[in-house]
Amino acid sequence: MDTSTVVILDFGSQYTQLIARRIREFNVFSVVLPCTAPLEQVKALNPKGVILSGGPCSVYDADAPNADEGVLAMGVPVLGICYGLQFIVHHLGGRVVGAAAREYGHAEVTVVAETPLFRGLPGTMDVWMSHGDEAEELPLGFQLTAKTANAVAGIADEARRIWAVQFHPEVAHTRQGMELLKNFCLDICGAEQDWTPEHFIQSTVERIRAQVGTGHAICGLSGGVDSSVAAVLVARAIGDRLTCIFVNNGVLRKDEFLKVQTTMCEQLGLNVVAVDSSQRFLEKLAGVTDPEKKRKVIGNEFIAVFDDEAKKIFEAQKDSQPSAGEEIAWLVQGTLYPDVIESSSVHGPSHTIKSHHNVGGLPADMKLKLIEPLRDLFKDEVRRIGRDLGMPEDIIERQPFPGPGLAVRILGEVTAERVAILQEADQIVVDEIKKAGLYRKVWQSFAVLLPVKSVGVMGDQRTYANTCAVRAVESEDGMTADWAPLPYEVLRTISSRIVSEVRGINRVVYDITSKPPGTIEWE
């Protein structure tokens, strides 16, 4: 990156992504690396500063996450947060002990020494604490800068350009947290606020153009914001040498196969090859009820279909341009930064949250190399980029949709009949959420078809039909979520319309489970 960069070393905190997001909110680029990243990797990014995140461990645990101590001697400013403070104290000759009074939740911090980190902040602050250990003795050269009634809350060695706080400035509960992080990044580190959509688009297009050269690329479109923005960026760089493949896997939303084609071709000007493989997918899903097996069936079949179509495209290009036979073919993906972060564990592969979601299993003879233009972005940043690219709002603001589609919203066997029933019910949910002006306020809203039948009365006749669950959640990034308290009038209308208009459903229920303990999708 040719922008000012702040590196965040992740020691396993649940808030690490939030630190990165907060820094980017004032247009400074941030990179999250596992704490085990080699010192050379950190230095290669030429960071303006380094932040050591919190973490769930004690510095004395046998498997405590560790980092190269050379990070503390790079000469760039360092900010330790929670576990980061304890790491600094422990490795520079101080003493960390189990706290007599552990602090979790709200706490009051008193500033006891002047420091650039607290410049402009009040002498007393409400903060968010989450620690069971505390610094008992500070390393030589450090001074106490803040404290609570029970423990050390801030330290600094300005000669070595190291600061640390025991609380979490990145969470909303710490009221002056953003100002503290801004003091560190802008004033102490001297980072430039040059991480903007316009700069990102320009530098990304130039990089893709140089990367691909005279080669060709293909992109698997889903119709969602991530793959659409990625495709538009690459098309801006290489024009008609990008071909997008949109596969109907039989479990798309109602009319989606035609809608996406129209949007991508007419509104975005993309070159799209549409492949209707719905029957092929449904045949593979016949009799499958296990959720994980459904995902694997759909994933494997998608790869097979994608492979077939990609080979046709590349063969056609070779026929029309024989000299291109030795050129590299590229695969475009809408990978986002949370996927990259979640694929890097401070404890190694066994603790990784999920594997990096590239299209695994593609045949080696396709000679595809990846282009992931969005791998440095969060979802909200992707939407900002989409707007700056002039993309339609209905694409930019589209709610996330799972890769396996409606298959993971149909509990039990997936059949053409059950897909049709759910498509109708789901369309009603989305329509009414939009009519109520709530579509952009909730993270996801959809219907789920349950393998449960119940007795009902319709038109004085006894019915025995399916149950439909409605799900709506609020979230920032999908990693955690709360169920959305939809207005009763909206729920009443959704229920009434589904039961009246969708043959095969006679009962509607509302899911009020948060994540955790549940997940957003039912399967």
XYZ file of C-alpha atoms in Angstrom:
523
model
C 0.000 0.000 0.000
C 1.211 3.510 -0.781
C -0.853 4.897 2.091
C -0.025 5.480 5.748
C -0.459 2.135 7.519
C -1.029 1.167 11.141
C -0.355 -2.510 11.909
C -2.466 -4.292 14.537
C -0.995 -7.473 16.021
C -3.819 -9.775 17.077
C -3.408 -11.618 20.382
C -6.843 -13.219 20.110
C -9.145 -10.408 21.236
C -12.784 -10.455 20.207
C -12.364 -6.719 19.532
C -9.381 -6.832 17.145
C -11.503 -6.227 14.037
C -13.114 -3.329 15.828
C -9.716 -1.655 16.337
C -9.102 -1.883 12.592
C -12.545 -0.477 11.795
C -12.131 2.434 14.220
C -8.804 3.462 12.689
C -10.245 3.353 9.175
C -13.136 5.553 10.283
C -10.727 8.477 10.220
C -9.291 7.428 6.835
C -6.110 5.749 8.030
C -5.338 2.323 6.556
C -4.993 -0.510 9.092
C -3.770 -4.077 8.740
C -4.430 -6.921 11.173
C -1.695 -9.570 11.447
C -1.523 -12.538 13.823
C 0.809 -11.742 16.726
C 3.053 -14.553 15.479
C 3.775 -12.697 12.232
C 7.549 -12.502 11.567
C 9.162 -9.150 12.343
C 10.186 -8.856 8.689
C 6.517 -9.037 7.638
C 5.641 -6.186 9.979
C 8.580 -4.066 8.800
C 7.745 -4.735 5.138
C 4.502 -2.797 5.599
C 6.523 0.261 6.654
C 4.016 1.027 9.422
C 3.565 4.433 10.962
C 2.714 2.672 14.206
C 1.899 -0.700 15.766
C -1.007 -1.622 18.051
C -0.895 -4.733 20.274
C -4.448 -5.998 20.770
C -6.104 -7.504 23.797
C -6.507 -11.235 24.259
C -8.156 -13.856 26.491
C -4.953 -15.345 27.938
C -2.593 -14.538 30.789
C 1.029 -13.785 29.859
C 1.928 -16.710 32.132
C -0.259 -19.294 30.369
C 1.695 -22.140 28.790
C 0.075 -21.385 25.419
C -0.002 -17.599 25.830
C 0.146 -15.876 22.422
C 3.524 -14.316 21.817
C 5.067 -11.807 19.430
C 8.587 -10.959 18.358
C 9.914 -8.538 21.008
C 11.691 -6.714 18.181
C 8.349 -5.010 17.497
C 8.960 -2.950 20.641
C 12.347 -1.788 19.317
C 11.413 -0.853 15.733
C 11.442 2.829 16.553
C 7.830 3.403 15.488
C 5.167 4.254 18.087
C 3.563 1.273 19.843
C 0.210 1.192 21.630
C -0.659 -1.758 23.841
C -4.316 -2.459 24.638
C -5.299 -4.705 27.597
C -3.240 -7.891 27.030
C -0.988 -5.682 24.902
C -0.128 -3.645 28.013
C 0.644 -6.805 29.960
C 2.778 -8.155 27.111
C 4.837 -4.944 27.153
C 5.275 -5.009 30.943
C 6.135 -8.710 31.034
C 8.670 -8.623 28.192
C 10.420 -5.406 29.199
C 11.225 -6.453 32.760
C 8.134 -5.473 34.734
C 5.809 -7.726 36.676
C 2.280 -8.897 35.877
C 0.180 -10.650 38.538
C -3.323 -11.975 38.956
C -5.516 -9.059 40.000
C -6.959 -9.049 43.502
C -10.019 -7.298 42.066
C -10.634 -8.316 38.452
C -12.308 -5.683 36.298
C -14.942 -6.569 33.715
C -17.309 -4.006 32.239
C -17.634 -0.333 33.086
C -14.889 1.353 35.095
C -13.736 4.877 35.911
C -10.197 5.853 34.951
C -8.297 8.827 36.351
C -5.496 10.389 34.279
C -2.474 11.008 36.546
C 0.203 12.205 34.093
C 0.313 14.325 30.965
C 0.872 12.344 27.788
C 0.104 12.913 24.073
C -2.152 9.840 24.176
C -4.602 11.568 26.550
C -4.292 15.060 25.056
C -7.637 16.831 25.014
C -9.344 14.116 27.065
C -10.990 14.716 30.464
C -9.144 13.905 33.677
C -11.719 11.217 34.491
C -13.109 8.832 31.866
C -15.723 6.088 31.721
C -14.111 3.073 30.035
C -14.662 -0.616 29.314
C -12.422 -3.089 31.134
C -11.936 -6.826 30.583
C -8.964 -8.227 32.498
C -8.048 -10.638 35.284
C -4.323 -9.762 35.490
C -2.704 -6.421 36.249
C 0.672 -4.711 36.045
C 2.177 -4.667 39.555
C 5.680 -3.367 38.700
C 6.427 -1.237 35.647
C 9.552 -1.773 33.504
C 12.419 0.669 33.876
C 11.685 3.944 32.082
C 7.881 3.629 32.238
C 5.597 5.946 34.195
C 2.030 5.527 35.353
C -0.303 7.685 33.253
C -3.762 6.497 34.380
C -5.319 4.311 37.041
C -8.584 2.959 38.366
C -9.419 2.459 42.021
C -7.998 -1.065 41.731
C -5.272 -1.181 39.110
C -2.916 0.399 36.588
C -4.917 1.750 33.640
C -2.246 3.492 31.542
C 1.557 3.546 31.197
C 4.099 5.185 28.905
C 7.779 5.295 28.039
C 7.857 8.243 25.672
C 11.611 7.939 25.120
C 10.987 4.519 23.540
C 7.695 5.743 21.992
C 5.621 3.090 23.776
C 2.200 3.736 25.296
C -0.341 1.272 26.723
C -3.787 1.235 28.323
C -5.488 -1.511 30.286
C -8.961 -0.621 28.983
C -10.469 -0.996 25.493
C -10.643 2.343 23.629
C -12.081 0.661 20.521
C -15.480 -0.209 22.051
C -18.375 2.249 22.184
C -18.585 1.887 25.992
C -15.295 3.825 26.273
C -16.703 7.255 25.516
C -13.464 9.006 24.539
C -11.985 5.928 22.883
C -12.052 7.309 19.347
C -10.262 10.470 20.453
C -7.577 8.370 22.149
C -7.010 6.259 19.027
C -6.963 9.381 16.886
C -4.333 10.920 19.192
C -2.194 7.827 18.709
C -2.609 7.430 14.946
C -2.629 11.050 13.804
C -0.592 12.950 16.394
C 1.843 10.376 17.761
C 2.302 8.259 14.614
C 1.824 11.102 12.145
C -0.323 8.946 9.849
C -1.880 10.643 6.831
C -5.654 10.427 6.373
C -5.293 9.135 2.822
C -7.372 5.944 2.945
C -10.322 7.123 0.788
C -12.648 5.383 -1.703
C -11.315 7.499 -4.559
C -7.709 6.622 -3.752
C -8.606 2.937 -3.324
C -10.399 2.746 -6.682
C -7.598 4.445 -8.567
C -4.765 2.414 -7.026
C -6.706 -0.873 -7.307
C -7.542 -0.371 -10.989
C -3.899 0.440 -11.742
C -2.696 -2.608 -9.813
C -5.140 -4.985 -11.542
C -4.215 -3.594 -14.947
C -0.529 -4.255 -14.269
C -1.255 -7.644 -12.686
C -3.361 -9.051 -15.528
C -1.447 -7.475 -18.394
C -3.018 -8.752 -21.623
C -4.550 -11.778 -19.909
C -8.185 -12.669 -19.315
C -10.236 -13.064 -16.145
C -13.450 -14.747 -15.076
C -15.643 -13.872 -12.093
C -18.268 -15.954 -10.353
C -21.202 -13.562 -9.817
C -23.736 -14.102 -7.045
C -25.693 -10.886 -7.503
C -24.567 -9.666 -4.082
C -22.619 -6.507 -3.344
C -19.191 -8.142 -2.864
C -18.899 -10.010 -6.152
C -20.613 -7.161 -8.035
C -18.214 -4.470 -6.772
C -15.237 -6.764 -7.416
C -16.444 -7.366 -10.986
C -16.978 -3.656 -11.702
C -13.487 -2.805 -10.400
C -11.846 -5.458 -12.578
C -13.957 -4.491 -15.605
C -12.806 -0.898 -15.181
C -9.223 -2.162 -15.312
C -9.367 -4.693 -18.176
C -12.682 -4.056 -19.944
C -14.178 -6.873 -21.993
C -11.353 -9.224 -21.069
C -13.447 -9.981 -17.963
C -16.235 -12.549 -18.319
C -18.673 -13.045 -15.424
C -20.371 -16.383 -14.846
C -23.727 -16.422 -13.066
C -24.988 -19.884 -12.165
C -28.584 -20.692 -11.282
C -28.148 -23.372 -8.633
C -31.885 -23.931 -8.221
C -32.002 -22.342 -4.757
C -31.926 -18.636 -5.652
C -34.581 -16.191 -4.521
C -37.708 -15.665 -6.611
C -36.962 -14.345 -10.125
C -33.340 -13.754 -9.123
C -31.823 -15.525 -12.117
C -33.405 -13.052 -14.540
C -33.101 -9.988 -12.284
C -29.374 -10.412 -11.739
C -28.718 -10.883 -15.455
C -30.637 -7.694 -16.261
C -28.896 -5.686 -13.546
C -25.388 -6.880 -14.347
C -25.690 -6.519 -18.113
C -27.879 -3.439 -18.545
C -27.047 -1.379 -15.456
C -23.405 -2.335 -14.884
C -22.403 -3.149 -18.461
C -20.730 -6.422 -17.494
C -20.168 -9.321 -19.878
C -22.234 -12.082 -18.244
C -22.603 -15.740 -19.151
C -25.756 -17.068 -17.442
C -25.964 -20.805 -16.836
C -29.235 -22.418 -15.708
C -28.113 -25.545 -13.855
C -31.055 -25.655 -11.435
C -32.150 -29.145 -12.413
C -28.584 -30.431 -12.104
C -28.275 -29.068 -8.545
C -31.698 -30.260 -7.400
C -30.935 -33.785 -8.619
C -27.743 -33.791 -6.545
C -29.669 -32.516 -3.484
C -32.382 -35.182 -3.711
C -32.649 -37.063 -0.421
C -30.010 -34.906 1.327
C -31.103 -33.560 4.725
C -27.828 -33.013 6.617
C -26.943 -29.268 6.568
C -23.211 -29.765 6.115
C -23.756 -32.272 3.324
C -26.076 -29.803 1.564
C -23.325 -27.188 1.612
C -20.774 -29.638 0.250
C -23.082 -30.871 -2.507
C -23.797 -27.317 -3.661
C -20.146 -26.261 -3.350
C -18.844 -29.256 -5.301
C -21.465 -28.944 -8.015
C -20.810 -25.223 -8.372
C -17.124 -25.941 -8.925
C -17.995 -28.526 -11.567
C -20.352 -26.159 -13.420
C -17.940 -23.241 -13.088
C -15.106 -25.396 -14.415
C -17.158 -26.475 -17.439
C -18.092 -22.912 -18.335
C -14.624 -21.469 -17.672
C -13.043 -23.996 -20.023
C -15.515 -23.023 -22.764
C -14.668 -19.351 -22.297
C -10.914 -19.857 -22.379
C -11.084 -22.181 -25.375
C -13.124 -19.599 -27.258
C -10.586 -16.918 -26.385
C -7.715 -19.098 -27.606
C -9.554 -19.742 -30.886
C -10.036 -16.027 -31.493
C -6.612 -15.055 -30.136
C -4.156 -17.966 -30.643
C -1.236 -16.034 -29.186
C -3.026 -15.964 -25.836
C -2.473 -19.670 -25.302
C 0.338 -19.181 -22.813
C -1.235 -16.263 -20.967
C -2.337 -16.604 -17.362
C -6.084 -16.794 -16.686
C -7.349 -15.020 -13.578
C -10.199 -15.752 -11.190
C -11.893 -12.744 -9.562
C -13.369 -13.152 -6.080
C -15.173 -10.824 -3.702
C -13.177 -11.888 -0.640
C -13.511 -9.361 2.208
C -11.123 -8.494 5.022
C -13.052 -10.302 7.807
C -12.567 -13.542 5.837
C -8.821 -12.898 5.673
C -8.620 -12.086 9.393
C -10.721 -15.100 10.392
C -8.405 -17.342 8.405
C -5.404 -16.255 10.495
C -5.358 -17.686 14.003
C -2.960 -16.687 16.759
C -2.937 -20.336 17.861
C -2.601 -21.995 14.460
C -4.974 -23.828 12.109
C -6.833 -25.767 14.803
C -8.272 -22.517 16.185
C -8.967 -20.791 12.874
C -12.564 -19.497 12.775
C -13.099 -20.508 9.157
C -11.043 -21.235 6.092
C -10.400 -18.489 3.584
C -13.419 -18.690 1.298
C -11.827 -18.853 -2.113
C -13.215 -21.286 -4.665
C -11.358 -24.338 -3.453
C -10.994 -27.462 -5.526
C -10.667 -25.856 -8.949
C -8.702 -28.135 -11.281
C -5.004 -27.335 -11.560
C -5.122 -27.419 -15.355
C -7.281 -24.296 -15.372
C -4.133 -22.320 -14.396
C -6.164 -19.745 -12.510
C -4.579 -17.139 -10.302
C -6.604 -15.064 -7.859
C -7.567 -11.424 -8.053
C -9.174 -10.296 -4.793
C -9.613 -6.528 -5.112
C -11.695 -6.227 -1.923
C -9.546 -8.305 0.436
C -8.525 -5.159 2.373
C -12.105 -3.958 2.938
C -14.928 -4.400 5.431
C -18.537 -4.681 4.206
C -19.374 -1.029 4.893
C -16.246 0.045 2.989
C -17.263 -2.118 0.014
C -20.565 -0.248 -0.084
C -18.726 3.099 -0.054
C -16.568 1.912 -2.961
C -19.682 0.787 -4.843
C -21.249 4.219 -4.490
C -18.101 5.916 -5.738
C -18.171 3.558 -8.729
C -21.699 4.787 -9.483
C -23.367 1.437 -8.863
C -27.169 1.226 -8.244
C -28.291 1.445 -4.626
C -30.351 -1.747 -4.868
C -27.105 -3.677 -5.410
C -25.009 -1.753 -2.903
C -27.545 -2.082 -0.087
C -28.514 -5.674 -0.773
C -28.558 -7.795 2.373
C -26.105 -10.716 2.587
C -27.309 -13.962 1.024
C -25.706 -17.341 1.817
C -23.670 -19.141 -0.836
C -25.830 -22.304 -0.562
C -28.871 -20.078 -1.043
C -32.302 -21.214 0.077
C -30.982 -24.738 0.642
C -29.875 -23.733 4.164
C -33.241 -22.083 4.771
C -35.173 -25.228 3.866
C -34.833 -27.588 6.803
C -34.936 -31.162 5.599
C -34.883 -32.253 1.964
C -34.612 -29.632 -0.772
C -37.122 -30.237 -3.576
C -38.391 -28.065 -6.408
C -41.791 -27.832 -4.683
C -40.311 -26.741 -1.335
C -38.025 -24.213 -3.047
C -41.050 -22.685 -4.802
C -42.969 -22.419 -1.514
C -40.065 -20.725 0.262
C -39.401 -18.359 -2.641
C -42.951 -17.016 -2.368
C -42.807 -16.631 1.421
C -39.344 -15.080 1.337
C -40.421 -12.545 -1.295
C -43.247 -11.404 0.972
C -40.857 -10.936 3.912
C -38.460 -8.837 1.836
C -41.301 -6.806 0.272
C -42.858 -5.900 3.608
C -39.503 -5.117 5.244
C -38.788 -2.714 2.372
C -42.272 -1.146 2.517
C -41.738 -0.456 6.218
C -38.434 1.304 5.471
C -36.483 -1.258 7.482
C -34.464 -3.034 4.779
C -31.312 -0.976 5.307
C -31.716 -0.952 9.091
C -31.526 -4.728 9.536
C -28.553 -6.869 8.554
C -30.639 -9.726 7.133
C -34.329 -10.550 6.867
C -35.737 -13.710 5.347
C -38.072 -16.703 5.646
C -37.226 -20.271 6.660
C -39.291 -23.324 5.697
C -39.535 -25.770 8.598
C -40.080 -29.533 8.393
C -43.040 -29.072 10.728
C -46.722 -29.291 9.843
C -49.584 -28.089 11.981
C -53.374 -27.999 11.916
C -55.114 -24.819 10.829
C -58.497 -23.489 9.736
C -58.857 -21.647 6.445
C -62.233 -20.876 4.859
C -63.934 -23.071 7.473
C -61.820 -25.952 6.218
C -59.274 -27.899 8.231
C -55.700 -27.561 6.919
C -52.535 -29.447 7.687
C -49.617 -27.521 6.206
C -46.082 -26.256 6.668
C -44.729 -23.816 9.233
C -42.648 -20.827 8.140
C -40.215 -18.976 10.422
C -39.372 -15.329 9.837
C -35.847 -14.193 10.755
C -34.545 -10.606 10.995
C -31.312 -9.611 12.729
C -29.316 -6.469 13.443
C -25.527 -6.602 13.141
C -22.423 -4.613 12.172
C -20.499 -7.372 10.432
C -22.428 -10.637 10.852
C -19.994 -12.028 13.436
C -22.476 -11.291 16.236
C -26.130 -10.363 15.832
C -29.260 -9.479 17.798
C -32.761 -10.369 16.684
C -34.501 -7.310 15.314
C -37.588 -6.088 17.216
C -39.751 -5.620 14.130
C -42.947 -3.619 14.710
C -45.998 -5.767 15.438
C -47.833 -4.268 12.451
C -45.065 -5.407 10.103
C -45.071 -8.919 11.574
C -48.871 -9.051 11.379
C -48.837 -8.087 7.695
C -46.077 -10.578 6.861
C -47.910 -13.398 8.623
C -51.261 -12.553 7.071
C -49.853 -12.334 3.551
C -47.842 -15.562 3.770
C -50.767 -17.610 5.084
C -53.172 -16.064 2.558
C -50.959 -16.037 -0.517
C -48.587 -18.992 -0.205
C -50.167 -22.379 -0.742
C -48.599 -24.929 1.593
C -48.028 -22.674 4.637
C -50.637 -22.165 7.340
C -48.524 -20.984 10.307
C -45.848 -18.277 10.749
C -43.486 -17.905 13.724
C -40.825 -15.274 14.523
C -37.258 -16.245 15.496
C -36.015 -14.236 18.521
C -32.610 -15.929 18.908
C -29.415 -13.852 18.893
C -25.936 -14.863 17.690
C -24.472 -16.313 19.844
C -25.901 -18.711 20.945
C -27.660 -19.245 17.621
C -26.410 -18.500 14.111
C -28.016 -16.139 11.628
C -28.879 -18.950 9.199
C -30.773 -21.969 10.483
C -28.404 -24.454 8.834
